Amino acid sequence: MPITPHIVIIVASTRTTRFADHPLNWVVAETLKHSEFTFEVLDLREHTLATFDSPIPPAIKPREYGSKVQRTVGEKLDGADGFLVIANEYNHGYNAAVKNLLDSFFVEWNRKPISFVGYGNVGGARAIEQLRLVADELDMASVRPTVNVLGPQIMAIRGGADPLETLAVLEPRLEALLADLHWWATALKIARAADKEATDASDDAA
Ligand SMILES: Cc1cc2nc3c(=O)[nH]c(=O)nc-3n(C[C@H](O)[C@H](O)[C@H](O)COP(=O)(O)O)c2cc1C
């Protein structure tokens, strides 16, 4: 039976006036062509996590959710086989809300792929590279191809150009990203299931 990985699309920017909705809407429209996945959107503006305040790191005490919103988000992340971050760039880094999200969970991220559609003067590239470092520590595989919406494309859309038409030129990049994301999400889903089977078998034997 083919594996259909479930991908959570994370919208990092929480600004009221954010640009993020343009790349988000484009990505969501493109996902309709990809029945080899299922997708859901996790919008950090709709799920306001409190600033991380757990006395014990989530790596030590997994799934100890301190609030309803943390549980809702944690369960969404737990159900994912991979992630696609719509990544903004502030002051050559990623934004605080996405770091708070990453720090607030641990096992929910482990051994899953993470991929990036960035935007900014240089396509969010600096934020994405920093997010890759954090993803390493969360035991994730960061997907090599990225989509980078550049300054001139942002300016064009802000100036009134049709967002979907403007971003269409990036479709081959998104296709490359999704192809790799599918490979990693499938491979790691199989590997996680094998790990779980081995753990369950050793628990039964104990
Ligand atoms: C506080 C702040 C810092 C920014 N720093 C950068 C930056 O370092 N690099 C960049 O390419 N764009 C930077 N920008 C411009 C953002 O890329 C642009 O505002 C983008 O729309 C932000 O995403 P958002 O509107 O979805 O929040 C910055 C914007 C803000 C508000």
Coordinates of C-alpha atoms and ligand atoms in Angstrom, one line a residue:
M1 CA 0.0 0.0 0.0
P2 CA 1.5 3.4 -0.9
I3 CA 2.4 5.7 2.0
T4 CA 0.7 9.1 2.0
P5 CA 2.8 11.3 4.4
H6 CA 0.9 14.0 6.3
I7 CA 2.6 17.4 6.1
V8 CA 2.0 20.3 8.5
I9 CA 2.5 23.6 6.8
I10 CA 3.7 26.0 9.5
V11 CA 3.1 29.8 9.0
A12 CA 5.8 31.4 11.1
S13 CA 4.9 35.1 10.9
T14 CA 2.2 36.3 13.3
R15 CA 1.9 39.9 12.0
T16 CA -1.5 41.3 11.3
T17 CA -0.2 42.8 8.1
R18 CA 2.1 39.9 7.2
F19 CA 3.3 39.1 3.6
A20 CA 3.2 35.4 4.6
D21 CA -0.3 34.9 3.3
H22 CA 0.9 35.2 -0.3
P23 CA 3.4 32.4 -0.3
L24 CA 1.0 30.4 1.9
N25 CA -1.9 30.7 -0.5
W26 CA 0.4 29.8 -3.4
V27 CA 1.8 26.7 -1.6
V28 CA -1.7 25.6 -0.6
A29 CA -2.9 26.0 -4.2
E30 CA 0.0 24.0 -5.4
T31 CA -0.6 21.2 -2.8
L32 CA -3.9 20.5 -4.5
K33 CA -1.8 18.9 -7.3
H34 CA -0.1 16.5 -4.8
S35 CA -2.4 13.7 -3.8
E36 CA 0.7 11.7 -2.7
F37 CA 0.5 13.8 0.5
T38 CA -2.1 15.1 2.9
F39 CA -1.6 18.6 4.2
E40 CA -2.8 20.8 7.0
V41 CA -1.9 24.4 8.0
L42 CA -0.6 25.3 11.4
D43 CA -0.9 29.1 11.6
L44 CA 1.0 30.5 14.6
R45 CA -1.2 33.6 14.5
E46 CA -4.2 31.4 15.2
H47 CA -2.4 29.2 17.8
T48 CA -0.8 31.6 20.2
L49 CA 1.6 29.6 22.3
A50 CA 2.7 31.2 25.6
T51 CA 6.4 32.0 25.8
F52 CA 8.1 28.7 26.7
D53 CA 8.0 28.3 30.5
S54 CA 8.3 24.6 31.3
P55 CA 10.5 23.8 34.3
I56 CA 11.7 20.6 32.5
P57 CA 12.7 20.5 28.9
P58 CA 10.3 18.7 26.6
A59 CA 13.1 16.3 25.6
I60 CA 13.1 15.0 29.2
K61 CA 9.4 15.0 29.8
P62 CA 7.7 14.4 26.5
R63 CA 4.1 15.5 25.9
E64 CA 3.6 17.3 29.2
Y65 CA 1.3 19.9 27.8
G66 CA 0.7 22.9 30.1
S67 CA -2.2 24.4 28.2
K68 CA -5.0 23.6 25.8
V69 CA -3.3 25.4 23.0
Q70 CA 0.0 23.6 23.6
R71 CA -1.9 20.3 23.5
T72 CA -3.7 21.2 20.3
V73 CA -0.4 22.2 18.6
G74 CA 1.5 19.2 20.1
E75 CA -1.1 16.8 18.7
K76 CA -0.9 18.4 15.3
L77 CA 2.9 18.1 15.3
D78 CA 2.7 14.5 16.6
G79 CA 0.4 13.6 13.7
A80 CA 2.7 15.0 11.1
D81 CA 5.2 13.0 9.0
G82 CA 7.0 16.2 7.9
F83 CA 6.9 19.9 7.9
L84 CA 7.0 22.8 5.5
V85 CA 7.7 26.2 7.1
I86 CA 6.6 29.4 5.4
A87 CA 9.6 31.2 6.7
N88 CA 10.0 35.0 7.1
E89 CA 13.3 36.7 7.9
Y90 CA 13.7 39.4 10.6
N91 CA 17.2 40.9 11.2
H92 CA 18.9 38.1 9.4
G93 CA 17.2 35.5 11.5
Y94 CA 13.9 33.6 11.9
N95 CA 11.2 35.1 14.1
A96 CA 10.6 34.6 17.8
A97 CA 7.3 32.8 17.4
V98 CA 8.8 30.0 15.4
K99 CA 11.7 29.5 17.8
N100 CA 9.1 29.4 20.7
L101 CA 7.3 26.7 18.7
L102 CA 10.4 24.7 18.1
D103 CA 11.5 24.9 21.8
S104 CA 8.1 24.0 23.2
F105 CA 8.1 20.5 21.8
F106 CA 10.7 17.7 21.2
V107 CA 9.6 14.2 20.4
E108 CA 6.9 15.7 18.2
W109 CA 9.7 16.8 15.8
N110 CA 12.1 13.9 16.1
R111 CA 13.1 11.9 13.0
K112 CA 10.9 13.9 10.7
P113 CA 11.8 16.1 7.7
I114 CA 11.5 19.8 7.7
S115 CA 11.4 22.0 4.5
F116 CA 11.3 25.7 3.9
V117 CA 9.6 28.2 1.6
G118 CA 11.3 31.5 2.6
Y119 CA 10.8 35.1 1.6
G120 CA 12.8 38.2 2.1
N121 CA 15.4 40.3 0.3
V122 CA 17.4 37.1 -0.3
G123 CA 14.5 34.8 -0.1
G124 CA 14.6 34.2 3.6
A125 CA 17.9 32.3 3.0
R126 CA 19.6 33.4 6.2
A127 CA 16.6 32.6 8.4
I128 CA 16.3 29.2 6.7
E129 CA 20.0 28.3 7.3
Q130 CA 19.6 29.2 11.0
L131 CA 16.5 27.1 11.2
R132 CA 18.4 24.1 9.8
L133 CA 20.8 24.3 12.8
V134 CA 18.0 24.2 15.2
A135 CA 16.3 21.3 13.3
D136 CA 19.5 19.3 13.7
E137 CA 19.3 19.5 17.5
L138 CA 15.6 18.4 17.2
D139 CA 16.8 15.3 15.4
M140 CA 15.2 16.3 12.2
A141 CA 16.2 16.0 8.5
S142 CA 16.2 19.3 6.8
V143 CA 15.3 19.0 3.1
R144 CA 17.9 20.3 0.7
P145 CA 15.8 22.1 -1.9
T146 CA 14.2 25.4 -0.7
V147 CA 11.9 27.9 -2.3
N148 CA 13.1 31.5 -2.0
V149 CA 10.7 34.3 -2.8
L150 CA 13.1 37.2 -3.5
G151 CA 12.9 41.0 -2.8
P152 CA 11.8 41.9 -6.3
Q153 CA 9.0 39.4 -6.3
I154 CA 7.8 40.7 -2.9
M155 CA 8.0 44.3 -4.2
A156 CA 6.0 43.3 -7.3
I157 CA 3.3 41.7 -5.2
R158 CA 3.2 44.7 -2.9
G159 CA 2.9 46.9 -5.9
G160 CA -0.2 45.1 -7.1
A161 CA 1.0 42.2 -9.2
D162 CA -1.1 39.0 -9.0
P163 CA 0.6 36.9 -6.2
L164 CA -0.1 33.5 -7.8
E165 CA 1.1 34.6 -11.2
T166 CA 4.2 36.2 -9.7
L167 CA 5.1 33.1 -7.7
A168 CA 4.4 30.7 -10.6
V169 CA 8.0 31.0 -11.7
L170 CA 9.0 29.2 -8.5
E171 CA 6.9 26.1 -9.2
P172 CA 9.9 24.0 -10.3
R173 CA 11.6 24.8 -7.0
L174 CA 8.5 23.8 -5.1
E175 CA 8.2 20.6 -7.1
A176 CA 11.9 19.7 -6.2
L177 CA 11.2 20.5 -2.6
L178 CA 8.1 18.3 -2.5
A179 CA 9.8 15.4 -4.2
D180 CA 12.6 15.4 -1.6
L181 CA 10.1 16.0 1.2
H182 CA 8.1 13.0 0.0
W183 CA 11.3 10.8 0.0
W184 CA 12.3 11.8 3.5
A185 CA 8.8 11.7 4.9
T186 CA 8.2 8.2 3.6
A187 CA 11.6 6.8 4.5
L188 CA 11.4 8.2 8.0
K189 CA 7.8 7.1 8.6
I190 CA 8.9 3.6 7.7
A191 CA 11.9 3.8 10.0
R192 CA 9.9 5.3 12.9
A193 CA 7.3 2.5 12.5
A194 CA 10.1 -0.2 12.6
D195 CA 11.5 1.4 15.7
K196 CA 8.1 1.4 17.4
E197 CA 7.6 -2.3 16.5
A198 CA 11.0 -3.2 18.0
T199 CA 10.3 -1.2 21.2
D200 CA 6.8 -2.8 21.5
A201 CA 8.3 -6.3 21.0
S202 CA 11.0 -5.8 23.6
D203 CA 8.3 -4.4 26.1
D204 CA 6.2 -7.5 25.5
A205 CA 9.2 -9.7 26.1
A206 CA 10.1 -7.9 29.4
Ligands
LIG1 C1 11.6 43.6 12.3 C2 11.9 43.4 10.8 C3 13.1 43.0 10.4 C4 13.4 42.6 9.1 N1 14.6 42.2 8.7 C5 14.8 41.6 7.5 C6 16.0 40.9 7.2 O1 16.9 40.8 7.9 N2 16.1 40.4 5.9 C7 15.1 40.5 5.0 O2 15.2 40.0 3.9 N3 13.9 41.2 5.3 C8 13.8 41.7 6.5 N4 12.6 42.4 6.8 C9 11.6 42.5 5.8 C10 10.7 41.3 5.8 O3 11.3 40.3 4.9 C11 9.4 41.7 5.2 O4 8.8 42.7 6.0 C12 8.4 40.5 5.2 O5 7.2 40.9 4.7 C13 8.3 40.0 6.6 O6 7.4 38.9 6.7 P1 5.9 39.1 7.2 O7 5.3 40.3 6.6 O8 5.2 37.8 6.8 O9 6.0 39.2 8.7 C14 12.4 42.7 8.1 C15 11.1 43.2 8.5 C16 10.9 43.4 9.9 C17 9.5 43.9 10.3

